[in-house]
Short mmCIF file of C-alpha atoms in Angstrom, two decimals:
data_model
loop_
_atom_site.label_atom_id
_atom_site.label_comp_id
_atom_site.label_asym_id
_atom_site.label_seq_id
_atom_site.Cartn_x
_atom_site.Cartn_y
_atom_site.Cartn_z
CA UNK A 1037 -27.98 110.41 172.53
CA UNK A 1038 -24.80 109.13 173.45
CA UNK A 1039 -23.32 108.56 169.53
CA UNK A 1040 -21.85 110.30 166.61
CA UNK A 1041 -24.85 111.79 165.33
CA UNK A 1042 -25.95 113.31 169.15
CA UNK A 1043 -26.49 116.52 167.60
CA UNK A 1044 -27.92 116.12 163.99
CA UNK A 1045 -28.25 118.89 161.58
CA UNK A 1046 -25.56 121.86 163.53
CA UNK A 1047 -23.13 122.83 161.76
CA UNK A 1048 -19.73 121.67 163.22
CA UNK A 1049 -17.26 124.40 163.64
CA UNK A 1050 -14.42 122.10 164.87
CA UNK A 1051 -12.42 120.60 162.52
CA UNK A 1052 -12.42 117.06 164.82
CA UNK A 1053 -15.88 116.38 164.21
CA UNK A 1054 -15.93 113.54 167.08
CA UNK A 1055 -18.21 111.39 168.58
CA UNK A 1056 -19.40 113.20 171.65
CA UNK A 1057 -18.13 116.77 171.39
CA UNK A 1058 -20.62 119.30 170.61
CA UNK A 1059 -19.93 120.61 166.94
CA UNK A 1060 -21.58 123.96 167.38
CA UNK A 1061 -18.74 124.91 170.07
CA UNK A 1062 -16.19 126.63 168.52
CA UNK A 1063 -12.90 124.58 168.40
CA UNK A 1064 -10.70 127.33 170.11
CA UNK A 1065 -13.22 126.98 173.29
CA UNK A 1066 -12.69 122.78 172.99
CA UNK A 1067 -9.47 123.31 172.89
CA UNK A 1068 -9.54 126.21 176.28
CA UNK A 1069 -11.95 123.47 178.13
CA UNK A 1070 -9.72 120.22 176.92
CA UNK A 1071 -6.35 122.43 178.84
CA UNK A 1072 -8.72 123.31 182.09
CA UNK A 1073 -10.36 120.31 182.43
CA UNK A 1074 -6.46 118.70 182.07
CA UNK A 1075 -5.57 121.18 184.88
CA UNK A 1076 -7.90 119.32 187.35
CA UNK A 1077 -6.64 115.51 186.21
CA UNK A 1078 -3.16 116.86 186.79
CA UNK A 1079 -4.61 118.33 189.94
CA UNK A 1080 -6.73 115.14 191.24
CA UNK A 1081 -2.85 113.46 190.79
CA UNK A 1082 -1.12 116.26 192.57
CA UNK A 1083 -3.53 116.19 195.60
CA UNK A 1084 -4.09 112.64 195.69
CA UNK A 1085 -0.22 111.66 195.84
CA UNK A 1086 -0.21 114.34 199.08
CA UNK A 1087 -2.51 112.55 200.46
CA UNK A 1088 -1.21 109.07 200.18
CA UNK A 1089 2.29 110.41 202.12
CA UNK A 1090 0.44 112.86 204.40
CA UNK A 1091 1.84 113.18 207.77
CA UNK A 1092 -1.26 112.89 209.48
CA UNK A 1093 -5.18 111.70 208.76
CA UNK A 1094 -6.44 114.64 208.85
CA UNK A 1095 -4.39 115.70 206.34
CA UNK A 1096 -4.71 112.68 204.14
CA UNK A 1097 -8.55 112.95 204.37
CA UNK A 1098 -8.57 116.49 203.48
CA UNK A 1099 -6.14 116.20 200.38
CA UNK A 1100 -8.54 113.00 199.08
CA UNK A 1101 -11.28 115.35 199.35
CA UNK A 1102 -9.66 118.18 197.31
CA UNK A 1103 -8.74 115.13 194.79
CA UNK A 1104 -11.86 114.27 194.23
CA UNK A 1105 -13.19 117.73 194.25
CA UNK A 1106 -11.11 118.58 191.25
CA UNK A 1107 -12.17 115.53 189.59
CA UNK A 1108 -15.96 116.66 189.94
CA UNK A 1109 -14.92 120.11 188.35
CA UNK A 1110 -12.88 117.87 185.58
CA UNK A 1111 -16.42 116.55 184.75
CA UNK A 1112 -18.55 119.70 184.85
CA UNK A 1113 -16.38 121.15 182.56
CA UNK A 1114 -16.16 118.28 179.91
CA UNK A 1115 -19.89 118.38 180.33
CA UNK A 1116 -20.00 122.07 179.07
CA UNK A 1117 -18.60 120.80 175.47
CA UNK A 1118 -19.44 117.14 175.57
CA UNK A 1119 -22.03 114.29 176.47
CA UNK A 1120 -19.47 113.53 179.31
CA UNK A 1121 -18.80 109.88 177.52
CA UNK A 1122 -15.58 108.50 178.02
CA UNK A 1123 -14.67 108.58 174.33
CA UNK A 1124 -16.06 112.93 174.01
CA UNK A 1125 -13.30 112.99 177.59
CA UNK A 1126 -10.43 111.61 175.34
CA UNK A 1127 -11.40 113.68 172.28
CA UNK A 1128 -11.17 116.88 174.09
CA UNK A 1129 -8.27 115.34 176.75
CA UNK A 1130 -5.96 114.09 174.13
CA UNK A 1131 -4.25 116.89 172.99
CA UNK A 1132 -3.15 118.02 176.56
CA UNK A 1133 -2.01 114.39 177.14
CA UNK A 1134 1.48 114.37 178.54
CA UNK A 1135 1.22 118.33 178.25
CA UNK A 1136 2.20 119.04 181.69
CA UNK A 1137 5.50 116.61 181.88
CA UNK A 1138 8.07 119.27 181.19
CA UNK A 1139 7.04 120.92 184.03
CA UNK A 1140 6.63 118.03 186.34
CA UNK A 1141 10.65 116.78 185.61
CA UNK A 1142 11.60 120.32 186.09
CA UNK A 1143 10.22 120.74 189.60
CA UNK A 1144 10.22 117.55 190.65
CA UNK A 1145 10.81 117.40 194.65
CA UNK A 1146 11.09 114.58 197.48
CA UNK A 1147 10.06 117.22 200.17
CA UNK A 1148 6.07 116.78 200.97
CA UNK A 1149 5.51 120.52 201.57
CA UNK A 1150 7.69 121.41 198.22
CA UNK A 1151 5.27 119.49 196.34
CA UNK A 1152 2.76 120.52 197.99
CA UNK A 1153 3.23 124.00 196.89
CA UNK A 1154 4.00 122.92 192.96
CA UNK A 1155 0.56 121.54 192.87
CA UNK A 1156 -0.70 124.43 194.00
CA UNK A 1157 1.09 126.89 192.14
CA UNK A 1158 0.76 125.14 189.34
CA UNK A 1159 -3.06 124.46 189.46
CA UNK A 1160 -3.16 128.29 190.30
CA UNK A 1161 -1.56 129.74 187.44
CA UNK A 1162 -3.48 127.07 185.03
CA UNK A 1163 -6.41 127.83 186.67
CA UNK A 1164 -5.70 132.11 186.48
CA UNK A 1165 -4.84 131.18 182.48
CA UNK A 1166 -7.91 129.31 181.81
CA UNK A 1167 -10.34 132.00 183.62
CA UNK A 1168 -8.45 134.77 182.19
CA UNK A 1169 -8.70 133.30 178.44
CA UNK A 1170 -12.80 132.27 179.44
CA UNK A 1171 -13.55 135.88 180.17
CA UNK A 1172 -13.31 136.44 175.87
CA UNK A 1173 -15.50 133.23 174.99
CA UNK A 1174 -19.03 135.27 173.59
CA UNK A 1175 -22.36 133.40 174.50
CA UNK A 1176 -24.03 131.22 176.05
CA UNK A 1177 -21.01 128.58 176.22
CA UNK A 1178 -18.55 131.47 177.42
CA UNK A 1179 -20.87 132.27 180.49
CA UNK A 1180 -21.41 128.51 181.51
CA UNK A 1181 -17.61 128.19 181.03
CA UNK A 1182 -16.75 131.54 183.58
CA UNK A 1183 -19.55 129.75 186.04
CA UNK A 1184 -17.50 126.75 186.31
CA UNK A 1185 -13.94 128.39 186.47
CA UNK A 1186 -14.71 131.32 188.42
CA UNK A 1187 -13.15 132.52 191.86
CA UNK A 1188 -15.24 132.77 194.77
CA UNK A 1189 -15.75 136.30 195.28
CA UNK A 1190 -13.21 137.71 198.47
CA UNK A 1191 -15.17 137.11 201.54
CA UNK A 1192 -16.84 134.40 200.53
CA UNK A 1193 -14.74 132.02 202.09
CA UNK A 1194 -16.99 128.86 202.59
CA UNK A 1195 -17.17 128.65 198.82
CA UNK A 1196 -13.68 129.05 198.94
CA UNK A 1197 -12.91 126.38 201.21
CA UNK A 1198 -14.42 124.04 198.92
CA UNK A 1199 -11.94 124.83 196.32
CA UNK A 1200 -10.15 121.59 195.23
CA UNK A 1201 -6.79 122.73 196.88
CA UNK A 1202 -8.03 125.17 199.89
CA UNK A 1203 -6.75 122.19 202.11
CA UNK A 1204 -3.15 122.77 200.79
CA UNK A 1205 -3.31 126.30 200.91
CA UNK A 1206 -4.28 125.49 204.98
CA UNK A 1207 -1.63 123.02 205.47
CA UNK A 1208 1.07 124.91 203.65
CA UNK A 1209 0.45 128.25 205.71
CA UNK A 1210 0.03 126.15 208.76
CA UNK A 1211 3.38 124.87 207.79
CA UNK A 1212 5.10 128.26 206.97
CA UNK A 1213 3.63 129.91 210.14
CA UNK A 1214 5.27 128.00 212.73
CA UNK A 1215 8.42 127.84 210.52
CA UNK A 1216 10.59 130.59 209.75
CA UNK A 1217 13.44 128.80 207.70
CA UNK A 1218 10.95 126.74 205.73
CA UNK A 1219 8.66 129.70 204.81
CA UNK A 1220 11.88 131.39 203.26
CA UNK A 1221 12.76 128.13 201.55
CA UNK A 1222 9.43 127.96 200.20
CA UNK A 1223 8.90 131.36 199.09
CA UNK A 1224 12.25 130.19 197.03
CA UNK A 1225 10.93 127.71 195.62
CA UNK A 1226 7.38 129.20 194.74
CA UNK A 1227 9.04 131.67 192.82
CA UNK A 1228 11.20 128.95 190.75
CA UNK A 1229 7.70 127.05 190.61
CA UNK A 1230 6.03 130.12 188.81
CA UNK A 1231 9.09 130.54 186.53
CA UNK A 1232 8.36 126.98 184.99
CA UNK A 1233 4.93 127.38 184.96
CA UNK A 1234 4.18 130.85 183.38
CA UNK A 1235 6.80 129.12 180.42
CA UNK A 1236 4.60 126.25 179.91
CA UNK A 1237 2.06 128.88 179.29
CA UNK A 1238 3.53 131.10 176.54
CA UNK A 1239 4.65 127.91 175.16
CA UNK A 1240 0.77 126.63 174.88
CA UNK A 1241 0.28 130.00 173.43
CA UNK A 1242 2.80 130.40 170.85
CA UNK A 1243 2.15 126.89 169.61
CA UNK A 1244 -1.86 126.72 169.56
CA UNK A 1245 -3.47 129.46 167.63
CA UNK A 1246 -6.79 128.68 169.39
CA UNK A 1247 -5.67 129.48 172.27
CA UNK A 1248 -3.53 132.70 170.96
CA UNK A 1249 -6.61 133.82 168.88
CA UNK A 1250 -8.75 133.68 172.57
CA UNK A 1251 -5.38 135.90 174.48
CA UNK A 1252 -6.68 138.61 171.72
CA UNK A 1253 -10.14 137.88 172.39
CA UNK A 1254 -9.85 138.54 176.56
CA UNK A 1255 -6.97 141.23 175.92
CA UNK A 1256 -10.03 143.14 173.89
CA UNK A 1257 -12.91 142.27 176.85
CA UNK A 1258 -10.77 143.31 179.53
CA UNK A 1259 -9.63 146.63 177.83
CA UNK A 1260 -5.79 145.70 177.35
CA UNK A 1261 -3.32 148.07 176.31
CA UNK A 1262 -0.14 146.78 174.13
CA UNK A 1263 0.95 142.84 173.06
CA UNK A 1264 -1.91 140.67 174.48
CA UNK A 1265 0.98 138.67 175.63
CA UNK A 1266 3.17 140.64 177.57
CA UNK A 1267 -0.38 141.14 179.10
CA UNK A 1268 -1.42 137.84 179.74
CA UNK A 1269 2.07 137.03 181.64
CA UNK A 1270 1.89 140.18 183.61
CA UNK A 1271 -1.51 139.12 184.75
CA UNK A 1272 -0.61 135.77 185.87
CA UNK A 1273 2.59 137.16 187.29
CA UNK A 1274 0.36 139.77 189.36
CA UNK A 1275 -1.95 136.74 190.34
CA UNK A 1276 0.93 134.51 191.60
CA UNK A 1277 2.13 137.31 194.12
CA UNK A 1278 -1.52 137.36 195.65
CA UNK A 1279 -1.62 133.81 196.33
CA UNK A 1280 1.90 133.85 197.61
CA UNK A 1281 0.78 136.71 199.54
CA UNK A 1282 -2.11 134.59 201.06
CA UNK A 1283 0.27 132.30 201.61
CA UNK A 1284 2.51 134.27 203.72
CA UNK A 1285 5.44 133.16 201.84
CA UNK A 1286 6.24 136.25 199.52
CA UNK A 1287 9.79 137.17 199.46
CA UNK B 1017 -26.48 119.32 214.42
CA UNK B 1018 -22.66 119.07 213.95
CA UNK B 1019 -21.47 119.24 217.80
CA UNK B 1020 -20.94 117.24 220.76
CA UNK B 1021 -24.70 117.04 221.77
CA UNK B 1022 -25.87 116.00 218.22
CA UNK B 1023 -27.35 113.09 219.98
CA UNK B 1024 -29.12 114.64 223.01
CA UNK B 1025 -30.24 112.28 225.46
CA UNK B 1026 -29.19 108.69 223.98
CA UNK B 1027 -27.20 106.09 225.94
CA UNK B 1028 -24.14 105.83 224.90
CA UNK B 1029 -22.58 101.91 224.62
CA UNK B 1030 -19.34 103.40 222.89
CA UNK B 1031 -16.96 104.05 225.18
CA UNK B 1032 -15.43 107.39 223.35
CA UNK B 1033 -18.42 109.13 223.68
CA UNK B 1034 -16.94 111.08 220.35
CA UNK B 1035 -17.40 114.25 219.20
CA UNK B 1036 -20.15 114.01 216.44
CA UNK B 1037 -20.28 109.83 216.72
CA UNK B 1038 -23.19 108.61 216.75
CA UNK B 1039 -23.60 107.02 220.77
CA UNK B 1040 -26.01 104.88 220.19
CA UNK B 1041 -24.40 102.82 217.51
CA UNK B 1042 -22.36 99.97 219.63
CA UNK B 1043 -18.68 100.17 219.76
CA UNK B 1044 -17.95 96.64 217.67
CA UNK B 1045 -19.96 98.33 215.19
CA UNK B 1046 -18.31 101.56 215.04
CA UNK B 1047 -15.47 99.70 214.78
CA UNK B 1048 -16.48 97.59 211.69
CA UNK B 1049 -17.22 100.85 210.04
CA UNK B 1050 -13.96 102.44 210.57
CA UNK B 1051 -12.31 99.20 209.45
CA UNK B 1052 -14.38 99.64 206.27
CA UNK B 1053 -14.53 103.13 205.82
CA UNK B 1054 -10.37 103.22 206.16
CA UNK B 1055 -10.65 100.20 203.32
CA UNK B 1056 -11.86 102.61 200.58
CA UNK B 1057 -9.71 105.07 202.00
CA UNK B 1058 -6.53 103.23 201.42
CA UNK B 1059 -8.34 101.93 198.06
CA UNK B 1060 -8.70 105.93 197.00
CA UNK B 1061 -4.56 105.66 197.65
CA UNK B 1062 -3.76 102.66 195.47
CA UNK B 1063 -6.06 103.53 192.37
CA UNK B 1064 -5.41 107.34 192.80
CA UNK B 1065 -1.33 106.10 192.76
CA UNK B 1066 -1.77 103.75 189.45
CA UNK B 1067 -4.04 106.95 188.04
CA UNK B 1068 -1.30 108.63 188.25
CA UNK B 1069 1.34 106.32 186.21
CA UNK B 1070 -1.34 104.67 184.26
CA UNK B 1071 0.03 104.10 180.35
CA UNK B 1072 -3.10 105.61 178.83
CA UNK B 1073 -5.01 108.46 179.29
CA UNK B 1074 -7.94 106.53 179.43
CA UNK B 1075 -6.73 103.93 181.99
CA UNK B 1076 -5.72 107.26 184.17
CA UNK B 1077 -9.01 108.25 183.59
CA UNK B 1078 -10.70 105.33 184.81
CA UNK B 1079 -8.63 104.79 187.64
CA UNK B 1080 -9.22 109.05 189.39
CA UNK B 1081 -12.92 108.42 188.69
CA UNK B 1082 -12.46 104.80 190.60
CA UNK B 1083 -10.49 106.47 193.03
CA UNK B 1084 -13.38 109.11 193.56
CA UNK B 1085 -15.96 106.43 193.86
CA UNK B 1086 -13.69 104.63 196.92
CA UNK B 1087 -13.59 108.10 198.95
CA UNK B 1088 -17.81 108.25 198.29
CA UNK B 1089 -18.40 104.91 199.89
CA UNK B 1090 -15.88 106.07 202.34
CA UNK B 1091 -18.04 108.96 203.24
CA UNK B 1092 -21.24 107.20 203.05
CA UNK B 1093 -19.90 104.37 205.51
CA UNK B 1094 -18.96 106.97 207.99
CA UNK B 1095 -22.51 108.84 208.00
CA UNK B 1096 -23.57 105.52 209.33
CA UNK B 1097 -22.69 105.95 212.33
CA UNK B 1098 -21.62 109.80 212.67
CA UNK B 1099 -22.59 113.15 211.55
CA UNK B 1100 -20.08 113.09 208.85
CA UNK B 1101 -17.97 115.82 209.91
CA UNK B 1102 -13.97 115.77 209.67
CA UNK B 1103 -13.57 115.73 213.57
CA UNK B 1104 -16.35 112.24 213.23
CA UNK B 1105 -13.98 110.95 210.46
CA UNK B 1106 -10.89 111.20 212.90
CA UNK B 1107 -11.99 109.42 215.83
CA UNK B 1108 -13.89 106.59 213.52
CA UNK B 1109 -10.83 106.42 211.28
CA UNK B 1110 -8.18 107.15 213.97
CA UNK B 1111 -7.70 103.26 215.42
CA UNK B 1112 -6.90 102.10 212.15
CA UNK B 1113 -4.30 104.80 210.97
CA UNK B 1114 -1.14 102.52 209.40
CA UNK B 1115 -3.07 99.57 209.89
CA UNK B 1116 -2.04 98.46 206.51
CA UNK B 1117 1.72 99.96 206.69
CA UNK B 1118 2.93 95.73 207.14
CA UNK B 1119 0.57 94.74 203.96
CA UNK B 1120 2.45 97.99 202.29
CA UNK B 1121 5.44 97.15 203.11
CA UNK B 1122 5.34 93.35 202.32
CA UNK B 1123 3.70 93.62 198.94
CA UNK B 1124 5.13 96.70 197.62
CA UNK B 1125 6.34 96.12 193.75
CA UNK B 1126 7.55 98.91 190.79
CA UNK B 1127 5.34 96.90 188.27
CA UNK B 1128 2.17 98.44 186.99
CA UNK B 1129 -0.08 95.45 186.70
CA UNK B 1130 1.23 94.19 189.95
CA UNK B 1131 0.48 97.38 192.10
CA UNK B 1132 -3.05 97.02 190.57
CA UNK B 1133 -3.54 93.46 191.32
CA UNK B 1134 -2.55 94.28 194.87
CA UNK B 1135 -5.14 97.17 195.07
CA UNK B 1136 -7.70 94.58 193.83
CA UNK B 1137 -6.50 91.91 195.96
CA UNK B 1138 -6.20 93.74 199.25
CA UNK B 1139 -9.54 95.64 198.95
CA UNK B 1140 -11.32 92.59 197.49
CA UNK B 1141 -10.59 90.67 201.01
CA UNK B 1142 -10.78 93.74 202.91
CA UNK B 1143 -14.45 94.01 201.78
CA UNK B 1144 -15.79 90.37 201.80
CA UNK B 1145 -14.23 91.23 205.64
CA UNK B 1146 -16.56 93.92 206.03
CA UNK B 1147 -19.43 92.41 204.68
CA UNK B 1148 -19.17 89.32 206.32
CA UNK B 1149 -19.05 90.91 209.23
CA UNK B 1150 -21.73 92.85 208.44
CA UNK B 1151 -23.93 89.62 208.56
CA UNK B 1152 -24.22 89.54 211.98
CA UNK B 1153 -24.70 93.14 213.12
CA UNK B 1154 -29.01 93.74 214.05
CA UNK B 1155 -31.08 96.35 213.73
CA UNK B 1156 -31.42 99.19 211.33
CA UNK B 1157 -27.61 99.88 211.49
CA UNK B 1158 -26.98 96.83 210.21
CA UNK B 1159 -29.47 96.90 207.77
CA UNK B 1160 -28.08 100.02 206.29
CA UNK B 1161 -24.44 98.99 206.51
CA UNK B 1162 -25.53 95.69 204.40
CA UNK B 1163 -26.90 98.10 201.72
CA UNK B 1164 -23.56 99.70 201.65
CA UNK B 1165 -21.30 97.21 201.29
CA UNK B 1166 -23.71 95.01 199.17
CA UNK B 1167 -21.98 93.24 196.23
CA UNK B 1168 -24.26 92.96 193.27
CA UNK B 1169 -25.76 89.76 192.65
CA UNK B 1170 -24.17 87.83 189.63
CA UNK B 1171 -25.87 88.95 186.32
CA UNK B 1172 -25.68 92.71 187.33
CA UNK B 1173 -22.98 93.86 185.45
CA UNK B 1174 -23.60 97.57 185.26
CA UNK B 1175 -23.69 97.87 188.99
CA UNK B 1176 -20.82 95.85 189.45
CA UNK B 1177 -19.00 98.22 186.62
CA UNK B 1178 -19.76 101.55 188.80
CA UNK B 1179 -17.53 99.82 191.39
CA UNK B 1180 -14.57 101.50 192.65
CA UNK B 1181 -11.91 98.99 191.08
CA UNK B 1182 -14.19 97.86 188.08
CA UNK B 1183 -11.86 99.41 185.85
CA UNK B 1184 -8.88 97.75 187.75
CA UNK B 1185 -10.63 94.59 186.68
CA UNK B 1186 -11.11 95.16 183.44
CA UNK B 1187 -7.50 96.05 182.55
CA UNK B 1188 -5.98 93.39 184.33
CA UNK B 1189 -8.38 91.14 182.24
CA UNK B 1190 -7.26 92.34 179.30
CA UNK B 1191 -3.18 92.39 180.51
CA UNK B 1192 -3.87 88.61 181.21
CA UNK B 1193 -5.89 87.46 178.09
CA UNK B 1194 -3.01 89.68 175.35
CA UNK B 1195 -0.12 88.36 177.71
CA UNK B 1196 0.53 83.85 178.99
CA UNK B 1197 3.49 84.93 180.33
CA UNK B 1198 2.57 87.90 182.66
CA UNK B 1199 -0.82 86.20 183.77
CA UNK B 1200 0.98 83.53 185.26
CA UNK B 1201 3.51 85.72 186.86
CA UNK B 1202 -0.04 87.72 188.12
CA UNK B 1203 -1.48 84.52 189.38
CA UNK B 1204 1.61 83.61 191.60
CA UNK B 1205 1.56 87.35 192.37
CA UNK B 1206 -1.89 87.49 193.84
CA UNK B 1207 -1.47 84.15 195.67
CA UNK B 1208 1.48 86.13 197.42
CA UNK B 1209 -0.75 89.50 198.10
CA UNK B 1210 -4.06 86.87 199.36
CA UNK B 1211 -1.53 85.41 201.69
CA UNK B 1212 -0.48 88.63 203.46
CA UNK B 1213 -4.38 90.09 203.57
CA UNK B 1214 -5.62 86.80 205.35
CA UNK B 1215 -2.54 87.23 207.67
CA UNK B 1216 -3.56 90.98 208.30
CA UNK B 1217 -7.38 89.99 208.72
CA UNK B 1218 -6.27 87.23 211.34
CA UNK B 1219 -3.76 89.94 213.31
CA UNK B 1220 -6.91 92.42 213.05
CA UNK B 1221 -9.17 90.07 215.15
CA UNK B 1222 -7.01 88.60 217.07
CA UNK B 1223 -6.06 91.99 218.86
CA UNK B 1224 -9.15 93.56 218.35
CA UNK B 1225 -11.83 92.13 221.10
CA UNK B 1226 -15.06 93.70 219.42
CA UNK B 1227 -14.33 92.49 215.68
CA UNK B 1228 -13.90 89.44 216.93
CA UNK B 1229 -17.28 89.31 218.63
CA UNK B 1230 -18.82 90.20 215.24
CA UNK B 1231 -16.98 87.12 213.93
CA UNK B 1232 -18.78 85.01 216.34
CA UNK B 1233 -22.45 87.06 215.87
CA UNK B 1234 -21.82 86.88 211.78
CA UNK B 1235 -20.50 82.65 212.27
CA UNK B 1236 -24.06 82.36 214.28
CA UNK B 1237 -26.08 84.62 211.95
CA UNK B 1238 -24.73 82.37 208.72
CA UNK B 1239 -25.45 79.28 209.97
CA UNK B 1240 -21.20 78.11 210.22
CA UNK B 1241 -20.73 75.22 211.84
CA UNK B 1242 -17.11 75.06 214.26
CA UNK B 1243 -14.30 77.71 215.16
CA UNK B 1244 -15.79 81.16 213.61
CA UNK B 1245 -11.74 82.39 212.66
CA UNK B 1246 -11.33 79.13 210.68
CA UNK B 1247 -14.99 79.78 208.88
CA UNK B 1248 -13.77 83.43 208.15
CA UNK B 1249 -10.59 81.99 206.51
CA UNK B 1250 -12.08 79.82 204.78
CA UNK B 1251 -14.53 82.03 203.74
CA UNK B 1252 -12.50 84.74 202.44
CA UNK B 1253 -10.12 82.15 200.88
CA UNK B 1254 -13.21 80.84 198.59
CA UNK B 1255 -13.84 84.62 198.02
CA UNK B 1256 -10.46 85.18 196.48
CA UNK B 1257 -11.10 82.12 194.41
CA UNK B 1258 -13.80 83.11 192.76
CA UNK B 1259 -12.02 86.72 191.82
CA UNK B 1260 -9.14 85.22 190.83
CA UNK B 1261 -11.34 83.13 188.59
CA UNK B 1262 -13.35 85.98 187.11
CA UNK B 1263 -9.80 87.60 186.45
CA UNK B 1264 -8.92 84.48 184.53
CA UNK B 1265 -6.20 84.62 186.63
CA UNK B 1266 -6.93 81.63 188.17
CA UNK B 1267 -3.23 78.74 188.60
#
């Protein structure tokens, strides 16, 4: 069933039509899945170029094994609106391609631990985005889609440790631990990292009206007061200074 | 099962006596696999690296999910001979840490197609290495180690595509066919990068007194008439050939 006509007689609610993506998924949710399942390709790069200048083999192991863990989770979720063909990947890919370049030139680092933390500050906020915007998809789609993007629950850290970029989150506290003046020049940087970030995000907003359209959608779920996106920034904001906090590097 | 008395009772003929290493495997054996298992390693590195500057999103595709099938060969090769966990993976892995750092070095290029062709070069040789090795190793150990590294016979194309650097292959084959000019530049290319893996190979057994058995068992085994580090030359030579060849990339 891996053609045009893999799902005969539905009645396509995206506008794309394409071969592979499933036309009874709404094209706002396409569009939410195409940006998270980006997230993890610009993830599997962030982690995988970490691990090819790791300082040790542990380390380089570990960060291949994220890699490829966010790859996996790439798949599952093109699977959710796709057959998972190559072509359905660049259909719902294509429109993030090159999305995430602004922010790459703009924190672009030589140091291994600085861009160690952009990855995962930036995975983290994409990652906070795309769950928070999942919790306002209705049915069956919307549930399969919160499986795949959501947080282990606290205390249930072995799930968590499988998370694609639980090894960074080790090395970089490992890091910051046994280093005062790097911790504080981290925690500087983090917050710089967020900055960028949480503007690539109202950008994404303000210029897809999918994706705006699903803000209003979770702002109504999760009982929201005022603009849905004042609310969707403070969110993310609040979510940033958790991790950091995990981290040990807030300021 | 995932401590130091995983293997209660057997003799051990390494000499590490590792934490969760398998004791009875024999050390030249161990070896091989690390040798291996640090090949798709350093083979996740390369594809994950050209992923990540790849000109399409397709070809970026292609190369993570390459990349991803490297580090699960990797892991497979190393549950060979140990219980697969991270502390295993260090003390197989560990001897051959930087063991390509010269090849790196000496072949490093800011071209696209040339930092592929490398990745396909270097791992191509690495692995008829491994697997001719492999040849000579008894018992079930080696049985199962064939099965790993096992090339698929000629005429099985859709094995040979789920190969880590299939899609390597296939874009280089199309750079050469659209392009006279950069497929000769390729072909002098990859007689440079052949050069510098068969020197590598050569330093590899002449310092390492177990592989170097194995070259003798696999000469025996194979039927190879005279000096068994000529034979592997040669051998591995004829191997590049033939992929040059099938890369039409041939002088």
């Amino acid at each position: 069933m891996r053609h045009g006509a893999a799902y005969p007689g539905a009645v396509s609610s995206a506008s794309t039509g394409a071969a592979g993506v499933d036309p009874t998924v709404p094209a706002g949710v396409v569009e939410l899945v195409g940006l998270a399942a980006y997230t993890e390709l610009a993830e599997f790069g962030l982690l995988a170029a970490r691990s090819v200048d790791a300082p040790t083999l542990a380390a380089r192991q570990a960060l291949a094994d994220g890699a490829a863990r966010a790859l996996a989770r790439e798949h599952a979720l093109l699977r959710l609106v796709s057959d998972g063909s190559a072509e359905a990947a660049g259909q719902v890919l294509g429109p993030f391609a090159g999305a995430f370049v602004d922010f790459d030139v703009r924190t672009r680092t030589d140091d291994w631990a600085e861009g160690l933390l952009r990855g995962v500050v930036g995975h983290g906020v994409a990652q906070d985005f795309a769950r928070t915007l999942a919790a306002g998809v209705q049915g069956h789609v919307g549930t399969s889609l919160r499986t795949v993007l959501e947080r282990p629950a606290p205390g249930r850290e072995a799930e968590a440790a499988a998370g694609a970029d639980a090894e960074a989150v080790r090395l970089l506290d490992d890091l910051a631990v046994r280093d005062e003046v790097l911790a504080a020049r981290l925690a500087l940087w983090g917050r710089r990292v967020v900055g960028e970030a949480l503007s690539l995000v109202t950008v994404h907003v303000d210029t897809r009206p999918h994706l705006a359209a699903l803000v209003g959608d979770a702002a109504r779920t999760l009982g929201a007061d005022g603009d849905p996106r004042s609310w969707l920034v403070a969110r993310l904001t609040a979510e940033h200074t958790r991790r950091m906090d995990r981290l040990r590097l807030a300021a």
